[in-house]
mmCIF file of C-alpha atoms in Angstrom:
data_model
loop_
_atom_site.group_PDB
_atom_site.id
_atom_site.type_symbol
_atom_site.label_atom_id
_atom_site.label_comp_id
_atom_site.label_asym_id
_atom_site.label_seq_id
_atom_site.Cartn_x
_atom_site.Cartn_y
_atom_site.Cartn_z
ATOM 1 C CA UNK A 3 45.112 -5.149 -29.754
ATOM 2 C CA UNK A 4 42.312 -5.516 -27.234
ATOM 3 C CA UNK A 5 38.752 -4.604 -27.953
ATOM 4 C CA UNK A 6 37.182 -1.877 -25.838
ATOM 5 C CA UNK A 7 34.734 -2.847 -23.140
ATOM 6 C CA UNK A 8 31.358 -2.071 -24.679
ATOM 7 C CA UNK A 9 29.206 -3.584 -21.960
ATOM 8 C CA UNK A 10 26.505 -1.335 -20.639
ATOM 9 C CA UNK A 11 26.433 -0.619 -16.919
ATOM 10 C CA UNK A 12 23.613 -1.993 -14.821
ATOM 11 C CA UNK A 13 20.528 0.143 -14.637
ATOM 12 C CA UNK A 14 20.217 2.313 -11.579
ATOM 13 C CA UNK A 15 17.663 1.505 -8.928
ATOM 14 C CA UNK A 16 15.473 4.394 -10.081
ATOM 15 C CA UNK A 17 15.455 3.189 -13.690
ATOM 16 C CA UNK A 18 14.495 -0.336 -12.590
ATOM 17 C CA UNK A 19 11.710 1.057 -10.400
ATOM 18 C CA UNK A 20 10.400 3.193 -13.263
ATOM 19 C CA UNK A 21 10.430 0.215 -15.619
ATOM 20 C CA UNK A 22 8.568 -1.903 -13.065
ATOM 21 C CA UNK A 23 5.921 0.785 -12.527
ATOM 22 C CA UNK A 24 5.443 1.141 -16.294
ATOM 23 C CA UNK A 25 5.025 -2.625 -16.616
ATOM 24 C CA UNK A 26 2.441 -2.730 -13.823
ATOM 25 C CA UNK A 27 0.578 0.217 -15.369
ATOM 26 C CA UNK A 28 0.445 -1.530 -18.750
ATOM 27 C CA UNK A 29 -0.805 -4.728 -17.112
ATOM 28 C CA UNK A 30 -3.555 -2.879 -15.239
ATOM 29 C CA UNK A 31 -4.692 -0.958 -18.308
ATOM 30 C CA UNK A 32 -4.791 -4.108 -20.425
ATOM 31 C CA UNK A 33 -6.659 -6.023 -17.712
ATOM 32 C CA UNK A 34 -9.226 -3.247 -17.430
ATOM 33 C CA UNK A 35 -9.761 -3.050 -21.177
ATOM 34 C CA UNK A 36 -9.885 -6.869 -21.420
ATOM 35 C CA UNK A 37 -12.930 -6.839 -19.155
ATOM 36 C CA UNK A 38 -14.643 -4.807 -21.838
ATOM 37 C CA UNK A 39 -13.275 -6.300 -25.064
ATOM 38 C CA UNK A 40 -10.424 -8.773 -25.607
ATOM 39 C CA UNK A 41 -9.483 -7.611 -29.157
ATOM 40 C CA UNK A 42 -9.287 -3.997 -28.013
ATOM 41 C CA UNK A 43 -7.130 -5.113 -25.070
ATOM 42 C CA UNK A 44 -4.620 -6.686 -27.460
ATOM 43 C CA UNK A 45 -4.482 -3.491 -29.526
ATOM 44 C CA UNK A 46 -4.010 -1.337 -26.414
ATOM 45 C CA UNK A 47 -1.314 -3.703 -25.106
ATOM 46 C CA UNK A 48 0.552 -3.539 -28.398
ATOM 47 C CA UNK A 49 0.437 0.250 -28.526
ATOM 48 C CA UNK A 50 1.518 0.625 -24.890
ATOM 49 C CA UNK A 51 4.405 -1.823 -25.198
ATOM 50 C CA UNK A 52 5.546 -0.164 -28.432
ATOM 51 C CA UNK A 53 5.380 3.252 -26.737
ATOM 52 C CA UNK A 54 7.471 2.023 -23.814
ATOM 53 C CA UNK A 55 9.996 0.407 -26.138
ATOM 54 C CA UNK A 56 10.251 3.536 -28.325
ATOM 55 C CA UNK A 57 9.587 6.567 -26.101
ATOM 56 C CA UNK A 58 9.089 10.038 -27.523
ATOM 57 C CA UNK A 59 12.450 11.868 -27.529
ATOM 58 C CA UNK A 60 12.688 14.518 -24.820
ATOM 59 C CA UNK A 61 13.552 17.211 -27.385
ATOM 60 C CA UNK A 62 9.998 16.864 -28.767
ATOM 61 C CA UNK A 63 8.445 17.441 -25.353
ATOM 62 C CA UNK A 64 8.464 21.124 -24.419
#
């Protein structure tokens, strides 16, 4: 008995581009806030990364 192939396919070019843009946006926001206050920048970075890692389900957005 062979196990099924459970590997995920590579992300499409559009998904990679979106991820890159999100990463750049987070970096710019954190850099801008860091110029004002370093502790606030860490909080903002944590919230933004958490939001990217766990996006709001599309069924909630109407």
